[in-house]
Amino acid sequence: MAITGLKSVAKTYTKPIKEYNLPLAVVYNAGERTSPMGDANAGQPKFDHRLSLIIDIIAADTSDLNVDADIVTFVEAVKMTLLSDTSWLELFEAVEHVDVSYSYPKDGEDYIAQGQIEFELFFRSMWPPLTPNDFREATVKTKVNKSLHDNPVYTEIFLPKS
């Protein structure tokens, strides 16, 4: 993702705020909710996932209206870049929510301007069992004793792949 004016992008929960790397984008996973698809006890495990992806845009706050405008411009540029990028959108089934917020927290002695974009992304997963042959073939053996004195009769049936 290349947004004009951003000096760096960090993929971390901590915000490496240094004057020399501002404005900065910080990307992290803020959590995931997983729930079963259909009957949780029927068949292979299948899940619906809702992932919360956060992108924070951070700039030094100089109490200037230009900083506010820059933060809004960066947030909108990131949002529009991702929402119009088909290769990014193909990674999941849907973007369910996009929330944008702005804050001006204090970092040590200085205030920073922060714009935050939260994407709630939806995707599904299925977990097929690890079986040697997916039950595509089977051998059935039977043993029949007509009486205790008779020799048993064995029958073997092979069910090939269909």
PDB file of C-alpha atoms in Angstrom:
ATOM      1  CA  MET A   1       0.000   0.000   0.000  1.00  0.00           C
ATOM      2  CA  ALA A   2       1.594   3.263  -1.053  1.00  0.00           C
ATOM      3  CA  ILE A   3      -0.038   6.421   0.302  1.00  0.00           C
ATOM      4  CA  THR A   4       1.722   9.657  -0.586  1.00  0.00           C
ATOM      5  CA  GLY A   5       3.105  11.377   2.498  1.00  0.00           C
ATOM      6  CA  LEU A   6       3.257   8.407   4.872  1.00  0.00           C
ATOM      7  CA  LYS A   7       6.842   7.820   5.957  1.00  0.00           C
ATOM      8  CA  SER A   8       6.426   4.266   7.287  1.00  0.00           C
ATOM      9  CA  VAL A   9       4.016   1.403   7.934  1.00  0.00           C
ATOM     10  CA  ALA A  10       4.377  -0.783  11.030  1.00  0.00           C
ATOM     11  CA  LYS A  11       2.705  -4.179  11.498  1.00  0.00           C
ATOM     12  CA  THR A  12       2.653  -4.221  15.286  1.00  0.00           C
ATOM     13  CA  TYR A  13       0.435  -3.655  18.337  1.00  0.00           C
ATOM     14  CA  THR A  14       2.849  -1.109  19.761  1.00  0.00           C
ATOM     15  CA  LYS A  15       3.075   2.289  18.168  1.00  0.00           C
ATOM     16  CA  PRO A  16       6.705   3.167  17.370  1.00  0.00           C
ATOM     17  CA  ILE A  17       6.144   6.912  17.597  1.00  0.00           C
ATOM     18  CA  LYS A  18       9.302   8.849  16.791  1.00  0.00           C
ATOM     19  CA  GLU A  19       9.348  12.302  15.284  1.00  0.00           C
ATOM     20  CA  TYR A  20      11.420  11.099  12.321  1.00  0.00           C
ATOM     21  CA  ASN A  21       8.885   8.453  11.191  1.00  0.00           C
ATOM     22  CA  LEU A  22       5.699  10.540  11.401  1.00  0.00           C
ATOM     23  CA  PRO A  23       3.238  10.453   9.794  1.00  0.00           C
ATOM     24  CA  LEU A  24       2.996   6.708  10.430  1.00  0.00           C
ATOM     25  CA  ALA A  25       0.484   3.933   9.703  1.00  0.00           C
ATOM     26  CA  VAL A  26       0.228   1.100  12.250  1.00  0.00           C
ATOM     27  CA  VAL A  27      -1.623  -2.064  11.181  1.00  0.00           C
ATOM     28  CA  TYR A  28      -2.756  -4.751  13.631  1.00  0.00           C
ATOM     29  CA  ASN A  29      -5.369  -7.408  14.345  1.00  0.00           C
ATOM     30  CA  ALA A  30      -7.621  -6.261  17.196  1.00  0.00           C
ATOM     31  CA  GLY A  31      -9.345  -9.630  17.620  1.00  0.00           C
ATOM     32  CA  GLU A  32     -11.423 -12.263  15.923  1.00  0.00           C
ATOM     33  CA  ARG A  33     -14.844 -13.776  16.669  1.00  0.00           C
ATOM     34  CA  THR A  34     -15.408 -17.321  15.467  1.00  0.00           C
ATOM     35  CA  SER A  35     -18.729 -19.146  15.518  1.00  0.00           C
ATOM     36  CA  PRO A  36     -19.760 -22.499  14.050  1.00  0.00           C
ATOM     37  CA  MET A  37     -21.554 -22.663  10.708  1.00  0.00           C
ATOM     38  CA  GLY A  38     -24.725 -24.722  11.010  1.00  0.00           C
ATOM     39  CA  ASP A  39     -24.876 -27.536  13.559  1.00  0.00           C
ATOM     40  CA  ALA A  40     -21.618 -27.468  15.507  1.00  0.00           C
ATOM     41  CA  ASN A  41     -21.704 -31.252  16.029  1.00  0.00           C
ATOM     42  CA  ALA A  42     -22.466 -32.352  12.463  1.00  0.00           C
ATOM     43  CA  GLY A  43     -19.686 -33.172  10.016  1.00  0.00           C
ATOM     44  CA  GLN A  44     -16.354 -31.480   9.711  1.00  0.00           C
ATOM     45  CA  PRO A  45     -15.744 -28.315  11.758  1.00  0.00           C
ATOM     46  CA  LYS A  46     -16.856 -25.198   9.822  1.00  0.00           C
ATOM     47  CA  PHE A  47     -16.593 -21.634  11.101  1.00  0.00           C
ATOM     48  CA  ASP A  48     -17.690 -18.085  10.321  1.00  0.00           C
ATOM     49  CA  HIS A  49     -14.910 -15.611  11.222  1.00  0.00           C
ATOM     50  CA  ARG A  50     -15.195 -11.894  11.882  1.00  0.00           C
ATOM     51  CA  LEU A  51     -11.777 -10.267  12.059  1.00  0.00           C
ATOM     52  CA  SER A  52     -11.235  -6.735  13.325  1.00  0.00           C
ATOM     53  CA  LEU A  53      -8.345  -5.133  11.405  1.00  0.00           C
ATOM     54  CA  ILE A  54      -7.172  -1.753  12.742  1.00  0.00           C
ATOM     55  CA  ILE A  55      -5.132   0.822  10.863  1.00  0.00           C
ATOM     56  CA  ASP A  56      -3.968   3.796  12.925  1.00  0.00           C
ATOM     57  CA  ILE A  57      -2.634   6.869  11.142  1.00  0.00           C
ATOM     58  CA  ILE A  58      -0.461   8.929  13.493  1.00  0.00           C
ATOM     59  CA  ALA A  59       0.994  12.394  12.991  1.00  0.00           C
ATOM     60  CA  ALA A  60       2.559  15.013  15.251  1.00  0.00           C
ATOM     61  CA  ASP A  61      -0.054  17.470  16.501  1.00  0.00           C
ATOM     62  CA  THR A  62       1.127  21.010  15.995  1.00  0.00           C
ATOM     63  CA  SER A  63      -2.290  22.451  16.922  1.00  0.00           C
ATOM     64  CA  ASP A  64      -2.589  23.355  13.284  1.00  0.00           C
ATOM     65  CA  LEU A  65      -5.638  22.893  11.113  1.00  0.00           C
ATOM     66  CA  ASN A  66      -3.342  21.439   8.449  1.00  0.00           C
ATOM     67  CA  VAL A  67      -2.596  18.450  10.713  1.00  0.00           C
ATOM     68  CA  ASP A  68      -6.318  17.764  11.072  1.00  0.00           C
ATOM     69  CA  ALA A  69      -6.724  17.966   7.323  1.00  0.00           C
ATOM     70  CA  ASP A  70      -3.687  15.716   6.777  1.00  0.00           C
ATOM     71  CA  ILE A  71      -5.023  13.038   9.145  1.00  0.00           C
ATOM     72  CA  VAL A  72      -8.418  13.057   7.416  1.00  0.00           C
ATOM     73  CA  THR A  73      -6.710  12.931   4.003  1.00  0.00           C
ATOM     74  CA  PHE A  74      -4.499   9.989   5.047  1.00  0.00           C
ATOM     75  CA  VAL A  75      -7.434   8.072   6.573  1.00  0.00           C
ATOM     76  CA  GLU A  76      -9.579   8.552   3.479  1.00  0.00           C
ATOM     77  CA  ALA A  77      -6.680   7.624   1.163  1.00  0.00           C
ATOM     78  CA  VAL A  78      -6.014   4.379   3.069  1.00  0.00           C
ATOM     79  CA  LYS A  79      -9.705   3.524   3.205  1.00  0.00           C
ATOM     80  CA  MET A  80     -10.292   4.163  -0.492  1.00  0.00           C
ATOM     81  CA  THR A  81      -7.072   2.382  -1.518  1.00  0.00           C
ATOM     82  CA  LEU A  82      -8.041  -0.796   0.335  1.00  0.00           C
ATOM     83  CA  LEU A  83     -11.730  -0.759  -0.593  1.00  0.00           C
ATOM     84  CA  SER A  84     -10.904  -0.391  -4.287  1.00  0.00           C
ATOM     85  CA  ASP A  85      -8.077  -2.979  -4.347  1.00  0.00           C
ATOM     86  CA  THR A  86      -9.531  -6.222  -5.726  1.00  0.00           C
ATOM     87  CA  SER A  87      -6.492  -8.282  -4.680  1.00  0.00           C
ATOM     88  CA  TRP A  88      -7.050  -7.199  -1.046  1.00  0.00           C
ATOM     89  CA  LEU A  89     -10.819  -7.727  -1.221  1.00  0.00           C
ATOM     90  CA  GLU A  90     -10.316 -11.278  -2.568  1.00  0.00           C
ATOM     91  CA  LEU A  91      -8.660 -12.289   0.725  1.00  0.00           C
ATOM     92  CA  PHE A  92     -12.044 -12.578   2.488  1.00  0.00           C
ATOM     93  CA  GLU A  93     -15.753 -12.811   1.663  1.00  0.00           C
ATOM     94  CA  ALA A  94     -17.014  -9.427   2.848  1.00  0.00           C
ATOM     95  CA  VAL A  95     -16.197  -6.129   4.528  1.00  0.00           C
ATOM     96  CA  GLU A  96     -19.028  -5.952   7.062  1.00  0.00           C
ATOM     97  CA  HIS A  97     -18.214  -2.638   8.772  1.00  0.00           C
ATOM     98  CA  VAL A  98     -15.820   0.255   8.429  1.00  0.00           C
ATOM     99  CA  ASP A  99     -15.553   2.568  11.431  1.00  0.00           C
ATOM    100  CA  VAL A 100     -13.446   5.733  11.428  1.00  0.00           C
ATOM    101  CA  SER A 101     -12.522   7.734  14.514  1.00  0.00           C
ATOM    102  CA  TYR A 102     -10.109  10.527  15.412  1.00  0.00           C
ATOM    103  CA  SER A 103      -8.310  11.319  18.666  1.00  0.00           C
ATOM    104  CA  TYR A 104      -5.533  13.533  19.993  1.00  0.00           C
ATOM    105  CA  PRO A 105      -3.783  11.543  22.747  1.00  0.00           C
ATOM    106  CA  LYS A 106      -0.711  12.665  24.652  1.00  0.00           C
ATOM    107  CA  ASP A 107       2.592  10.860  24.007  1.00  0.00           C
ATOM    108  CA  GLY A 108       5.014  11.931  26.718  1.00  0.00           C
ATOM    109  CA  GLU A 109       5.126  15.726  26.571  1.00  0.00           C
ATOM    110  CA  ASP A 110       3.672  15.986  23.098  1.00  0.00           C
ATOM    111  CA  TYR A 111       0.219  15.474  21.680  1.00  0.00           C
ATOM    112  CA  ILE A 112      -0.273  13.412  18.575  1.00  0.00           C
ATOM    113  CA  ALA A 113      -3.096  13.366  16.055  1.00  0.00           C
ATOM    114  CA  GLN A 114      -4.485   9.914  15.378  1.00  0.00           C
ATOM    115  CA  GLY A 115      -7.013   8.674  12.853  1.00  0.00           C
ATOM    116  CA  GLN A 116      -8.207   5.099  13.203  1.00  0.00           C
ATOM    117  CA  ILE A 117      -9.901   2.879  10.625  1.00  0.00           C
ATOM    118  CA  GLU A 118     -11.437  -0.369  11.835  1.00  0.00           C
ATOM    119  CA  PHE A 119     -12.427  -2.915   9.200  1.00  0.00           C
ATOM    120  CA  GLU A 120     -14.599  -5.832  10.240  1.00  0.00           C
ATOM    121  CA  LEU A 121     -13.812  -8.586   7.738  1.00  0.00           C
ATOM    122  CA  PHE A 122     -15.863 -11.759   7.230  1.00  0.00           C
ATOM    123  CA  PHE A 123     -14.550 -15.103   5.981  1.00  0.00           C
ATOM    124  CA  ARG A 124     -15.274 -18.813   6.460  1.00  0.00           C
ATOM    125  CA  SER A 125     -13.085 -21.812   7.131  1.00  0.00           C
ATOM    126  CA  MET A 126     -13.602 -25.564   6.962  1.00  0.00           C
ATOM    127  CA  TRP A 127     -11.429 -28.163   8.659  1.00  0.00           C
ATOM    128  CA  PRO A 128     -11.715 -31.548   6.912  1.00  0.00           C
ATOM    129  CA  PRO A 129     -10.621 -34.527   8.993  1.00  0.00           C
ATOM    130  CA  LEU A 130      -7.177 -35.968   8.378  1.00  0.00           C
ATOM    131  CA  THR A 131      -7.983 -39.412   7.007  1.00  0.00           C
ATOM    132  CA  PRO A 132      -5.651 -41.622   5.014  1.00  0.00           C
ATOM    133  CA  ASN A 133      -8.016 -42.180   2.076  1.00  0.00           C
ATOM    134  CA  ASP A 134     -11.078 -40.000   2.764  1.00  0.00           C
ATOM    135  CA  PHE A 135     -13.119 -43.226   3.108  1.00  0.00           C
ATOM    136  CA  ARG A 136     -13.152 -43.624  -0.677  1.00  0.00           C
ATOM    137  CA  GLU A 137     -12.467 -47.337  -0.464  1.00  0.00           C
ATOM    138  CA  ALA A 138     -13.153 -50.032   2.101  1.00  0.00           C
ATOM    139  CA  THR A 139     -12.689 -53.722   2.690  1.00  0.00           C
ATOM    140  CA  VAL A 140     -15.416 -55.595   4.554  1.00  0.00           C
ATOM    141  CA  LYS A 141     -14.667 -59.032   6.028  1.00  0.00           C
ATOM    142  CA  THR A 142     -17.396 -61.363   7.284  1.00  0.00           C
ATOM    143  CA  LYS A 143     -17.178 -64.667   9.138  1.00  0.00           C
ATOM    144  CA  VAL A 144     -20.103 -67.086   9.196  1.00  0.00           C
ATOM    145  CA  ASN A 145     -20.290 -70.186  11.415  1.00  0.00           C
ATOM    146  CA  LYS A 146     -23.360 -72.299  10.682  1.00  0.00           C
ATOM    147  CA  SER A 147     -22.674 -74.368  13.780  1.00  0.00           C
ATOM    148  CA  LEU A 148     -19.907 -74.724  16.268  1.00  0.00           C
ATOM    149  CA  HIS A 149     -18.541 -77.796  14.446  1.00  0.00           C
ATOM    150  CA  ASP A 150     -18.432 -76.303  10.936  1.00  0.00           C
ATOM    151  CA  ASN A 151     -15.431 -74.539   9.548  1.00  0.00           C
ATOM    152  CA  PRO A 152     -16.136 -70.813   9.335  1.00  0.00           C
ATOM    153  CA  VAL A 153     -16.768 -69.277   5.936  1.00  0.00           C
ATOM    154  CA  TYR A 154     -14.927 -66.016   5.283  1.00  0.00           C
ATOM    155  CA  THR A 155     -16.084 -63.492   2.733  1.00  0.00           C
ATOM    156  CA  GLU A 156     -14.137 -60.387   1.769  1.00  0.00           C
ATOM    157  CA  ILE A 157     -15.687 -57.556  -0.238  1.00  0.00           C
ATOM    158  CA  PHE A 158     -13.612 -54.683  -1.591  1.00  0.00           C
ATOM    159  CA  LEU A 159     -15.454 -51.436  -2.332  1.00  0.00           C
ATOM    160  CA  PRO A 160     -13.311 -49.488  -4.842  1.00  0.00           C
ATOM    161  CA  LYS A 161     -13.245 -45.761  -5.487  1.00  0.00           C
ATOM    162  CA  SER A 162     -16.279 -44.587  -7.364  1.00  0.00           C
TER     163      SER A 162
END
